[in-house]
mmCIF file of C-alpha atoms in Angstrom:
data_model
loop_
_atom_site.group_PDB
_atom_site.id
_atom_site.type_symbol
_atom_site.label_atom_id
_atom_site.label_comp_id
_atom_site.label_asym_id
_atom_site.label_seq_id
_atom_site.Cartn_x
_atom_site.Cartn_y
_atom_site.Cartn_z
ATOM 1 C CA MET A 280 0.000 0.000 0.000
ATOM 2 C CA THR A 281 1.427 3.344 -1.004
ATOM 3 C CA PRO A 282 2.169 6.205 1.392
ATOM 4 C CA GLN A 283 0.026 8.316 -0.927
ATOM 5 C CA LYS A 284 -3.008 6.157 -0.235
ATOM 6 C CA ASP A 285 -2.292 6.324 3.502
ATOM 7 C CA LYS A 286 -2.018 10.117 3.437
ATOM 8 C CA GLU A 287 -5.289 10.418 1.574
ATOM 9 C CA LEU A 288 -7.222 8.106 3.932
ATOM 10 C CA ALA A 289 -5.635 9.758 6.969
ATOM 11 C CA ALA A 290 -6.682 13.213 5.752
ATOM 12 C CA ARG A 291 -10.263 12.043 5.275
ATOM 13 C CA MET A 292 -10.345 10.399 8.714
ATOM 14 C CA ARG A 293 -8.914 13.544 10.323
ATOM 15 C CA ALA A 294 -11.656 15.576 8.672
ATOM 16 C CA ALA A 295 -14.329 13.154 9.894
ATOM 17 C CA ILE A 296 -13.024 13.210 13.466
ATOM 18 C CA ALA A 297 -12.822 17.008 13.341
ATOM 19 C CA GLY A 298 -16.560 17.102 12.558
ATOM 20 C CA ASP A 299 -16.718 17.186 8.732
ATOM 21 C CA THR A 300 -18.728 13.984 8.400
ATOM 22 C CA THR A 301 -19.916 14.409 4.801
ATOM 23 C CA GLY A 302 -17.374 11.977 3.309
ATOM 24 C CA TYR A 303 -17.426 9.565 6.231
ATOM 25 C CA ASP A 304 -19.636 6.911 4.615
ATOM 26 C CA GLN A 305 -17.406 6.813 1.531
ATOM 27 C CA LEU A 306 -14.328 6.594 3.758
ATOM 28 C CA LEU A 307 -15.845 3.580 5.535
ATOM 29 C CA ARG A 308 -16.694 2.017 2.161
ATOM 30 C CA ASP A 309 -13.081 2.414 1.034
ATOM 31 C CA ILE A 310 -11.778 0.971 4.297
ATOM 32 C CA ALA A 311 -14.233 -1.938 3.911
ATOM 33 C CA GLY A 312 -12.775 -2.629 0.459
ATOM 34 C CA LEU A 313 -9.224 -2.752 1.805
ATOM 35 C CA VAL A 314 -10.171 -4.922 4.743
ATOM 36 C CA ARG A 315 -12.263 -7.264 2.580
ATOM 37 C CA GLY A 316 -9.301 -7.968 0.317
ATOM 38 C CA LEU A 317 -6.900 -8.796 3.102
ATOM 39 C CA VAL A 318 -9.377 -10.793 5.170
ATOM 40 C CA ALA A 319 -10.343 -12.937 2.170
ATOM 41 C CA ARG A 320 -6.684 -13.662 1.499
ATOM 42 C CA LYS A 321 -6.087 -14.392 5.163
ATOM 43 C CA LEU A 322 -8.949 -16.832 5.513
ATOM 44 C CA GLY A 323 -8.511 -18.632 2.224
ATOM 45 C CA PRO A 324 -11.311 -20.530 0.466
ATOM 46 C CA GLY A 325 -13.688 -22.713 2.429
ATOM 47 C CA SER A 326 -12.971 -21.124 5.799
ATOM 48 C CA ALA A 327 -15.344 -21.717 8.711
ATOM 49 C CA VAL A 328 -15.257 -17.994 9.311
ATOM 50 C CA ASP A 329 -17.247 -15.746 6.995
ATOM 51 C CA ALA A 330 -14.986 -12.993 5.657
ATOM 52 C CA GLU A 331 -17.778 -10.436 5.488
ATOM 53 C CA ASP A 332 -18.502 -10.933 9.194
ATOM 54 C CA ILE A 333 -14.935 -9.880 9.931
ATOM 55 C CA VAL A 334 -15.185 -6.936 7.542
ATOM 56 C CA GLN A 335 -18.250 -5.749 9.459
ATOM 57 C CA GLU A 336 -16.675 -6.281 12.866
ATOM 58 C CA THR A 337 -13.583 -4.396 11.706
ATOM 59 C CA LEU A 338 -15.653 -1.489 10.384
ATOM 60 C CA LEU A 339 -17.556 -1.281 13.637
ATOM 61 C CA ALA A 340 -14.267 -1.268 15.581
ATOM 62 C CA VAL A 341 -12.696 1.329 13.262
ATOM 63 C CA HIS A 342 -15.720 3.529 13.886
ATOM 64 C CA LEU A 343 -15.971 3.069 17.667
ATOM 65 C CA LYS A 344 -12.220 3.195 18.281
ATOM 66 C CA ARG A 345 -11.263 5.954 15.841
ATOM 67 C CA HIS A 346 -10.339 8.234 18.753
ATOM 68 C CA THR A 347 -7.414 5.862 19.497
ATOM 69 C CA TRP A 348 -5.776 6.642 16.158
ATOM 70 C CA ARG A 349 -3.200 9.421 16.536
ATOM 71 C CA PRO A 350 -3.978 11.947 13.778
ATOM 72 C CA GLU A 351 -0.290 12.485 13.000
ATOM 73 C CA ALA A 352 0.390 8.745 12.612
ATOM 74 C CA PRO A 353 -0.128 6.676 9.430
ATOM 75 C CA ILE A 354 -3.606 5.168 9.359
ATOM 76 C CA LEU A 355 -3.143 1.925 7.405
ATOM 77 C CA PRO A 356 -1.058 0.148 10.093
ATOM 78 C CA TRP A 357 -3.815 1.077 12.545
ATOM 79 C CA ILE A 358 -6.567 -0.295 10.275
ATOM 80 C CA TYR A 359 -4.628 -3.475 9.498
ATOM 81 C CA ALA A 360 -3.870 -4.102 13.181
ATOM 82 C CA ILE A 361 -7.596 -3.852 13.930
ATOM 83 C CA ALA A 362 -8.468 -6.217 11.058
ATOM 84 C CA ARG A 363 -5.811 -8.665 12.227
ATOM 85 C CA TYR A 364 -7.165 -8.523 15.790
ATOM 86 C CA LYS A 365 -10.673 -9.186 14.497
ATOM 87 C CA VAL A 366 -9.546 -12.184 12.430
ATOM 88 C CA ILE A 367 -7.776 -13.690 15.429
ATOM 89 C CA ASP A 368 -10.764 -12.865 17.625
ATOM 90 C CA ALA A 369 -13.142 -14.594 15.211
ATOM 91 C CA PHE A 370 -11.083 -17.776 15.451
ATOM 92 C CA ARG A 371 -10.783 -17.423 19.213
ATOM 93 C CA ARG A 372 -14.574 -17.313 19.486
ATOM 94 C CA ARG A 373 -14.743 -20.477 17.460
ATOM 95 C CA GLY A 374 -12.219 -22.127 19.727
ATOM 96 C CA GLN A 375 -9.363 -22.202 17.276
ATOM 97 C CA ARG A 376 -6.019 -20.515 17.428
ATOM 98 C CA ILE A 377 -4.178 -19.254 14.409
ATOM 99 C CA SER A 378 -1.087 -17.172 14.016
ATOM 100 C CA LEU A 379 -0.879 -14.448 11.456
ATOM 101 C CA ASP A 380 2.064 -12.948 9.708
ATOM 102 C CA ILE A 381 1.501 -9.196 9.650
ATOM 103 C CA ASP A 382 3.519 -8.836 6.452
ATOM 104 C CA ALA A 383 0.846 -10.794 4.656
ATOM 105 C CA PHE A 384 -1.410 -7.824 5.299
ATOM 106 C CA ALA A 385 0.631 -5.409 3.277
ATOM 107 C CA ASP A 386 -0.322 -4.677 -0.282
ATOM 108 C CA VAL A 387 -3.800 -6.028 -0.758
ATOM 109 C CA LEU A 388 -6.365 -5.199 -3.353
ATOM 110 C CA ALA A 389 -9.731 -3.817 -2.482
ATOM 111 C CA ALA A 390 -12.557 -6.230 -3.171
ATOM 112 C CA GLU A 391 -16.314 -6.155 -3.586
ATOM 113 C CA GLU A 392 -18.727 -7.567 -1.063
ATOM 114 C CA SER A 393 -20.110 -10.890 -2.185
ATOM 115 C CA GLU A 394 -23.820 -11.451 -1.787
ATOM 116 C CA THR A 395 -24.705 -14.282 0.528
ATOM 117 C CA ALA A 396 -27.991 -15.327 2.015
ATOM 118 C CA SER A 397 -26.490 -16.487 5.288
ATOM 119 C CA GLU A 398 -27.294 -14.671 8.486
ATOM 120 C CA ARG A 399 -24.513 -12.379 9.606
ATOM 121 C CA ASP A 400 -23.001 -12.378 13.088
ATOM 122 C CA ILE A 401 -24.036 -8.770 13.318
ATOM 123 C CA GLU A 402 -27.680 -9.778 12.802
ATOM 124 C CA ARG A 403 -27.532 -12.052 15.833
ATOM 125 C CA ALA A 404 -25.878 -9.301 17.862
ATOM 126 C CA LEU A 405 -28.560 -6.868 16.715
ATOM 127 C CA ALA A 406 -31.292 -9.252 17.814
ATOM 128 C CA SER A 407 -29.858 -9.346 21.316
ATOM 129 C CA LEU A 408 -30.150 -5.581 21.851
ATOM 130 C CA SER A 409 -32.853 -3.987 23.948
ATOM 131 C CA GLU A 410 -36.063 -3.316 22.012
ATOM 132 C CA GLY A 411 -35.492 0.446 21.835
ATOM 133 C CA GLN A 412 -31.905 0.229 20.611
ATOM 134 C CA ARG A 413 -32.707 -2.548 18.161
ATOM 135 C CA ARG A 414 -35.513 -0.565 16.516
ATOM 136 C CA VAL A 415 -33.332 2.527 16.152
ATOM 137 C CA VAL A 416 -30.317 0.644 14.746
ATOM 138 C CA ALA A 417 -32.521 -1.380 12.370
ATOM 139 C CA ALA A 418 -34.386 1.720 11.160
ATOM 140 C CA ILE A 419 -31.160 3.542 10.274
ATOM 141 C CA SER A 420 -29.219 0.582 8.891
ATOM 142 C CA VAL A 421 -31.552 -1.951 7.265
ATOM 143 C CA GLU A 422 -34.397 0.459 6.484
ATOM 144 C CA GLY A 423 -32.004 3.243 5.516
ATOM 145 C CA ARG A 424 -33.810 6.025 7.383
ATOM 146 C CA SER A 425 -32.159 9.223 8.550
ATOM 147 C CA ILE A 426 -31.922 10.271 12.198
ATOM 148 C CA SER A 427 -34.896 12.642 11.862
ATOM 149 C CA GLU A 428 -37.036 10.127 9.939
ATOM 150 C CA THR A 429 -36.325 7.564 12.632
ATOM 151 C CA ALA A 430 -37.222 10.059 15.338
ATOM 152 C CA ASN A 431 -40.558 10.757 13.626
ATOM 153 C CA ALA A 432 -41.329 7.109 12.931
ATOM 154 C CA LEU A 433 -40.600 5.980 16.488
ATOM 155 C CA GLY A 434 -41.976 9.089 18.216
ATOM 156 C CA MET A 435 -38.607 9.906 19.812
ATOM 157 C CA LYS A 436 -36.492 13.034 20.154
ATOM 158 C CA GLU A 437 -33.559 13.207 17.716
ATOM 159 C CA THR A 438 -31.040 13.329 20.558
ATOM 160 C CA ALA A 439 -32.597 10.178 22.032
ATOM 161 C CA VAL A 440 -32.282 8.472 18.627
ATOM 162 C CA ARG A 441 -28.596 9.459 18.450
ATOM 163 C CA VAL A 442 -27.943 8.139 21.950
ATOM 164 C CA ALA A 443 -29.794 4.864 21.271
ATOM 165 C CA LEU A 444 -27.911 4.422 17.993
ATOM 166 C CA HIS A 445 -24.527 4.968 19.603
ATOM 167 C CA ARG A 446 -25.265 2.726 22.572
ATOM 168 C CA GLY A 447 -26.707 0.073 20.262
ATOM 169 C CA LEU A 448 -23.585 0.050 18.088
ATOM 170 C CA ALA A 449 -21.355 -0.112 21.185
ATOM 171 C CA ALA A 450 -23.440 -3.006 22.526
ATOM 172 C CA ILE A 451 -23.122 -4.896 19.234
ATOM 173 C CA ALA A 452 -19.340 -4.421 19.329
ATOM 174 C CA ALA A 453 -19.214 -5.559 22.960
ATOM 175 C CA LYS A 454 -21.055 -8.748 21.973
ATOM 176 C CA PHE A 455 -18.260 -9.595 19.542
ATOM 177 C CA GLY A 456 -15.649 -9.158 22.264
ATOM 178 C CA LYS A 457 -17.289 -11.779 24.438
ATOM 179 C CA THR A 458 -16.477 -15.451 24.251
ATOM 180 C CA SER A 459 -19.529 -17.021 22.698
ATOM 181 C CA MET B 48 -27.344 -7.051 7.550
ATOM 182 C CA LYS B 49 -25.405 -5.937 4.521
ATOM 183 C CA THR B 50 -22.179 -4.051 5.008
ATOM 184 C CA GLU B 51 -23.714 -1.078 3.219
ATOM 185 C CA ASP B 52 -26.495 -1.038 5.861
ATOM 186 C CA LEU B 53 -23.940 -1.091 8.635
ATOM 187 C CA ILE B 54 -22.065 1.792 7.022
ATOM 188 C CA ALA B 55 -25.301 3.799 6.982
ATOM 189 C CA ALA B 56 -25.640 3.280 10.734
ATOM 190 C CA LEU B 57 -21.990 4.139 11.403
ATOM 191 C CA ALA B 58 -22.203 7.273 9.239
ATOM 192 C CA ALA B 59 -25.294 8.407 11.164
ATOM 193 C CA ASP B 60 -23.263 7.979 14.359
ATOM 194 C CA ALA B 61 -20.314 9.963 12.941
ATOM 195 C CA PRO B 62 -20.672 13.049 15.174
ATOM 196 C CA ARG B 63 -19.993 11.021 18.319
ATOM 197 C CA THR B 64 -16.335 10.286 18.951
ATOM 198 C CA GLY B 65 -14.676 9.063 22.106
ATOM 199 C CA PRO B 66 -12.294 11.172 24.193
ATOM 200 C CA ARG B 67 -8.677 11.407 23.039
ATOM 201 C CA LEU B 68 -6.532 8.737 24.676
ATOM 202 C CA ASP B 69 -4.159 11.354 26.095
ATOM 203 C CA THR B 70 -7.080 12.717 28.094
ATOM 204 C CA VAL B 71 -8.132 9.212 29.149
ATOM 205 C CA TRP B 72 -4.637 8.438 30.448
ATOM 206 C CA ALA B 73 -4.346 11.754 32.267
ATOM 207 C CA VAL B 74 -7.629 11.088 34.091
ATOM 208 C CA ALA B 75 -6.732 7.460 34.822
ATOM 209 C CA LEU B 76 -3.300 8.368 36.214
ATOM 210 C CA ALA B 77 -4.800 11.115 38.371
ATOM 211 C CA CYS B 78 -7.420 8.699 39.743
ATOM 212 C CA ALA B 79 -4.819 5.990 40.306
ATOM 213 C CA GLY B 80 -2.517 8.407 42.125
ATOM 214 C CA VAL B 81 -5.215 9.916 44.328
ATOM 215 C CA LEU B 82 -6.769 6.570 45.268
ATOM 216 C CA ALA B 83 -3.426 4.909 45.974
ATOM 217 C CA THR B 84 -2.306 7.865 48.085
ATOM 218 C CA ALA B 85 -5.578 7.803 50.034
ATOM 219 C CA VAL B 86 -5.184 4.083 50.778
ATOM 220 C CA PHE B 87 -1.531 4.643 51.748
ATOM 221 C CA PHE B 88 -2.258 7.446 54.235
ATOM 222 C CA GLY B 89 -5.382 5.680 55.472
ATOM 223 C CA THR B 90 -3.411 2.550 56.356
ATOM 224 C CA ILE B 91 0.366 2.545 56.904
ATOM 225 C CA GLY B 92 1.427 6.136 56.060
ATOM 226 C CA PRO B 93 5.032 7.342 55.736
ATOM 227 C CA ARG B 94 7.646 6.263 58.258
ATOM 228 C CA ALA B 95 8.218 8.513 61.297
ATOM 229 C CA ASP B 96 11.763 9.429 60.285
ATOM 230 C CA PHE B 97 10.865 10.174 56.665
ATOM 231 C CA TRP B 98 12.807 13.452 56.443
ATOM 232 C CA SER B 99 16.016 12.157 57.971
ATOM 233 C CA ALA B 100 15.738 8.993 55.874
ATOM 234 C CA ALA B 101 15.505 11.206 52.810
ATOM 235 C CA GLN B 102 19.130 12.195 53.485
ATOM 236 C CA THR B 103 20.301 8.621 52.895
ATOM 237 C CA VAL B 104 21.156 7.272 49.466
ATOM 238 C CA ARG B 105 19.599 3.820 49.983
ATOM 239 C CA PHE B 106 16.215 5.345 50.856
ATOM 240 C CA ASP B 107 16.263 7.756 47.936
ATOM 241 C CA PHE B 108 17.346 5.074 45.499
ATOM 242 C CA LYS B 109 14.097 3.181 46.155
ATOM 243 C CA PHE B 110 12.201 6.065 44.538
ATOM 244 C CA VAL B 111 14.526 6.140 41.561
ATOM 245 C CA LEU B 112 13.797 2.461 41.050
ATOM 246 C CA THR B 113 10.021 2.634 41.474
ATOM 247 C CA GLY B 114 9.862 5.868 39.517
ATOM 248 C CA VAL B 115 11.716 4.372 36.544
ATOM 249 C CA LEU B 116 9.431 1.333 36.715
ATOM 250 C CA ALA B 117 6.309 3.515 36.669
ATOM 251 C CA VAL B 118 7.474 5.713 33.780
ATOM 252 C CA THR B 119 8.708 2.885 31.555
ATOM 253 C CA SER B 120 5.625 0.746 32.096
ATOM 254 C CA PHE B 121 3.387 3.730 31.345
ATOM 255 C CA LEU B 122 5.152 4.366 28.034
ATOM 256 C CA MET B 123 4.646 0.711 27.132
ATOM 257 C CA LEU B 124 1.018 0.661 28.265
ATOM 258 C CA ARG B 125 0.151 3.771 26.267
ATOM 259 C CA ALA B 126 1.531 2.205 23.094
ATOM 260 C CA LEU B 127 -0.176 -1.156 23.709
ATOM 261 C CA ALA B 128 -3.560 0.570 23.846
ATOM 262 C CA VAL B 129 -3.346 1.642 20.188
ATOM 263 C CA PRO B 130 -3.542 -0.890 17.317
ATOM 264 C CA GLY B 131 -0.419 -0.966 15.192
ATOM 265 C CA ALA B 132 1.288 1.792 17.209
ATOM 266 C CA ASN B 133 5.058 2.096 17.407
ATOM 267 C CA ARG B 134 5.840 0.866 20.873
ATOM 268 C CA PRO B 135 9.078 1.251 22.772
ATOM 269 C CA HIS B 136 11.389 -1.733 22.584
ATOM 270 C CA TRP B 137 10.647 -4.346 25.236
ATOM 271 C CA SER B 138 14.089 -3.717 26.718
ATOM 272 C CA VAL B 139 12.879 -0.439 28.287
ATOM 273 C CA LEU B 140 11.044 -2.647 30.777
ATOM 274 C CA ALA B 141 14.412 -4.105 31.782
ATOM 275 C CA LEU B 142 15.671 -0.671 32.823
ATOM 276 C CA ALA B 143 14.279 -0.760 36.378
ATOM 277 C CA PRO B 144 15.353 -4.385 37.027
ATOM 278 C CA ALA B 145 18.827 -3.608 35.633
ATOM 279 C CA LEU B 146 19.169 -0.603 37.959
ATOM 280 C CA GLY B 147 18.023 -2.785 40.854
ATOM 281 C CA ILE B 148 20.478 -5.553 40.064
ATOM 282 C CA GLY B 149 23.273 -2.988 39.782
ATOM 283 C CA ALA B 150 22.346 -1.694 43.244
ATOM 284 C CA VAL B 151 22.281 -5.237 44.619
ATOM 285 C CA LEU B 152 25.822 -5.889 43.330
ATOM 286 C CA LEU B 153 27.005 -2.638 44.861
ATOM 287 C CA GLU B 154 25.352 -3.533 48.166
ATOM 288 C CA LEU B 155 26.999 -6.974 48.193
ATOM 289 C CA PHE B 156 30.291 -5.189 47.647
ATOM 290 C CA VAL B 157 29.955 -2.641 50.471
ATOM 291 C CA LEU B 158 28.108 -4.827 52.995
ATOM 292 C CA PRO B 159 30.015 -7.545 54.918
ATOM 293 C CA ALA B 160 28.825 -11.026 53.940
ATOM 294 C CA GLY B 161 27.540 -11.652 57.454
ATOM 295 C CA ALA B 162 25.020 -8.823 57.117
ATOM 296 C CA TRP B 163 23.572 -9.952 53.759
ATOM 297 C CA GLN B 164 21.039 -12.330 55.181
ATOM 298 C CA MET B 165 19.588 -9.802 57.612
ATOM 299 C CA ALA B 166 19.461 -7.024 55.019
ATOM 300 C CA GLN B 167 17.549 -9.262 52.657
ATOM 301 C CA THR B 168 15.053 -10.683 55.138
ATOM 302 C CA GLY B 169 14.455 -7.328 56.820
ATOM 303 C CA LYS B 170 11.565 -6.761 59.190
ATOM 304 C CA ASN B 171 8.842 -5.859 56.727
ATOM 305 C CA ALA B 172 8.635 -8.679 54.206
ATOM 306 C CA LEU B 173 5.058 -9.546 55.074
ATOM 307 C CA VAL B 174 4.009 -5.873 55.288
ATOM 308 C CA CYS B 175 5.549 -5.333 51.871
ATOM 309 C CA LEU B 176 3.765 -8.325 50.350
ATOM 310 C CA THR B 177 0.476 -7.122 51.838
ATOM 311 C CA TYR B 178 0.507 -3.389 51.249
ATOM 312 C CA ILE B 179 2.036 -3.048 47.792
ATOM 313 C CA PRO B 180 -0.768 -5.193 46.289
ATOM 314 C CA LEU B 181 -3.353 -3.465 48.487
ATOM 315 C CA ILE B 182 -2.256 0.061 47.529
ATOM 316 C CA GLY B 183 -2.031 -1.023 43.886
ATOM 317 C CA LEU B 184 -5.541 -2.435 43.725
ATOM 318 C CA ALA B 185 -7.329 0.842 42.885
ATOM 319 C CA PRO B 186 -4.681 1.866 40.311
ATOM 320 C CA VAL B 187 -5.098 -1.483 38.539
ATOM 321 C CA GLY B 188 -8.839 -0.866 38.364
ATOM 322 C CA ALA B 189 -8.445 2.690 37.063
ATOM 323 C CA LEU B 190 -5.907 1.660 34.420
ATOM 324 C CA ILE B 191 -8.006 -1.279 33.192
ATOM 325 C CA LEU B 192 -10.984 1.062 32.829
ATOM 326 C CA ALA B 193 -8.778 3.378 30.762
ATOM 327 C CA LEU B 194 -7.632 0.422 28.674
ATOM 328 C CA ARG B 195 -11.261 -0.285 27.822
ATOM 329 C CA ARG B 196 -11.375 3.146 26.148
ATOM 330 C CA GLY B 197 -8.353 2.164 24.125
ATOM 331 C CA ALA B 198 -8.043 -0.752 21.715
ATOM 332 C CA PRO B 199 -5.378 -3.165 22.972
ATOM 333 C CA THR B 200 -4.841 -5.921 20.413
ATOM 334 C CA ARG B 201 -3.282 -8.017 23.177
ATOM 335 C CA PRO B 202 -5.642 -7.421 26.107
ATOM 336 C CA ALA B 203 -3.976 -9.779 28.621
ATOM 337 C CA LEU B 204 -0.511 -8.407 27.906
ATOM 338 C CA ALA B 205 -1.713 -4.808 28.109
ATOM 339 C CA GLY B 206 -3.527 -5.653 31.346
ATOM 340 C CA GLY B 207 -0.329 -7.126 32.757
ATOM 341 C CA ILE B 208 1.568 -3.941 31.910
ATOM 342 C CA ALA B 209 -1.234 -1.962 33.579
ATOM 343 C CA GLY B 210 -0.553 -4.127 36.655
ATOM 344 C CA LEU B 211 3.154 -3.345 36.368
ATOM 345 C CA LEU B 212 2.418 0.387 36.311
ATOM 346 C CA ALA B 213 0.064 -0.003 39.286
ATOM 347 C CA GLY B 214 2.912 -1.853 41.012
ATOM 348 C CA GLY B 215 5.268 1.043 40.280
ATOM 349 C CA ILE B 216 2.793 3.526 41.761
ATOM 350 C CA ALA B 217 2.098 1.368 44.822
ATOM 351 C CA ALA B 218 5.778 0.602 45.421
ATOM 352 C CA THR B 219 6.649 4.318 45.262
ATOM 353 C CA LEU B 220 4.201 5.001 48.097
ATOM 354 C CA TYR B 221 5.122 1.897 50.039
ATOM 355 C CA ALA B 222 8.823 2.809 49.841
ATOM 356 C CA ALA B 223 8.021 5.940 51.873
ATOM 357 C CA HIS B 224 6.740 3.688 54.669
ATOM 358 C CA CYS B 225 9.239 0.861 54.695
ATOM 359 C CA THR B 226 12.360 1.058 56.885
ATOM 360 C CA ASP B 227 14.129 -1.723 54.989
ATOM 361 C CA ASP B 228 16.128 0.312 52.511
ATOM 362 C CA SER B 229 18.736 -2.216 51.425
ATOM 363 C CA PRO B 230 18.577 -3.105 47.727
ATOM 364 C CA LEU B 231 18.792 -6.721 48.907
ATOM 365 C CA PHE B 232 15.385 -6.324 50.554
ATOM 366 C CA VAL B 233 13.887 -4.168 47.813
ATOM 367 C CA MET B 234 14.932 -6.489 44.998
ATOM 368 C CA THR B 235 13.621 -9.557 46.834
ATOM 369 C CA TRP B 236 10.200 -8.547 48.077
ATOM 370 C CA TYR B 237 9.059 -5.680 45.867
ATOM 371 C CA PRO B 238 9.178 -7.805 42.678
ATOM 372 C CA ILE B 239 7.087 -10.549 44.315
ATOM 373 C CA ALA B 240 4.491 -8.018 45.466
ATOM 374 C CA ILE B 241 4.438 -6.278 42.076
ATOM 375 C CA ALA B 242 4.132 -9.633 40.281
ATOM 376 C CA MET B 243 0.819 -10.172 42.069
ATOM 377 C CA LEU B 244 -0.471 -6.920 40.557
ATOM 378 C CA VAL B 245 0.853 -7.913 37.122
ATOM 379 C CA ALA B 246 -1.026 -11.218 37.346
ATOM 380 C CA LEU B 247 -4.191 -9.459 38.477
ATOM 381 C CA GLY B 248 -3.873 -6.919 35.671
ATOM 382 C CA ALA B 249 -3.380 -9.650 33.070
ATOM 383 C CA ILE B 250 -6.493 -11.490 34.253
ATOM 384 C CA LEU B 251 -8.601 -8.324 34.343
ATOM 385 C CA GLY B 252 -7.264 -7.251 30.955
ATOM 386 C CA ARG B 253 -8.132 -10.601 29.450
ATOM 387 C CA ILE B 254 -11.678 -10.308 30.695
ATOM 388 C CA PHE B 255 -12.442 -6.590 30.492
ATOM 389 C CA ALA B 256 -10.123 -5.058 27.893
ATOM 390 C CA ARG B 257 -11.461 -7.055 24.930
ATOM 391 C CA TRP B 258 -13.276 -5.088 22.276
#
């Protein structure tokens, strides 16, 4: 991966953290592409672990832990370390241990999400949320509503929707951290 | 849920970011220091001859040792909380033990062989093994909570280093109480007491610092 690419992603992440959130969804999409490529390579064909599950867990972690990235540091090593942790964690949850060579993470091609009908880990985590959080997260993600549309539809204040969304996402991430 | 759906949810949550880790560590260290100091003064407190002891090199050296331990373990802990961060080389953690071993050799040189045994056993071994872990308990808790705000990719290891830092803080306070100043005592009992905090930190990190 080129330093140019790192600089560009880092600049966009800095902007997002500083409050300019307009390009944030595209930034996450680009990060998903990078992570998807390296996770697929890491798992190999026929793995018991679904690559897209790890892509989603990594994205969630990148989002919730973005304050740990030092804005003056390169961002790709940070993203790759998170992806690597999530791969290892996925195997740990399935009671297997694997060792990963971090060099294998360098230089990967972005890849497209493959369509599968199988239920995602994140779906199960979503189902375990409290009713209020689940409805808010589902409305914004699966149904594609905005914060204000969700507030109207559920008869909530916008700030309450934001809080429920954030807590719901944090709860989903916490589920992944547990041994299950 | 498709990844695109997840991204929609994450993008909607974009305005909320966590506190900078520098802030988290500052708060955690302040809490650890205040709580440990409160436990120290509420239980054993400094020795009666603290000010005259401060004139002696053996007494003062204890703080050099515990201070170096605290600083080096903090630098390591801070790096371990960030994925892919450049961390100091592991050898920085050998700095405090190396200083201690140097002091032990010096002590063996200046002290007659007949006095070695007594200097090592001291009078406070049990007090040391009780109060360093006790004073370090709250710091371990505060540092593990801070670690939860971070993203340690090796939670048990990071937790263990948090225990090491808590041990450095607790040993600094305990050193102000203890009248056994010989490096032979310090390098025998302090490491055992601190190891208990390292083990506790590793266990807590393994359980609570996952993300």
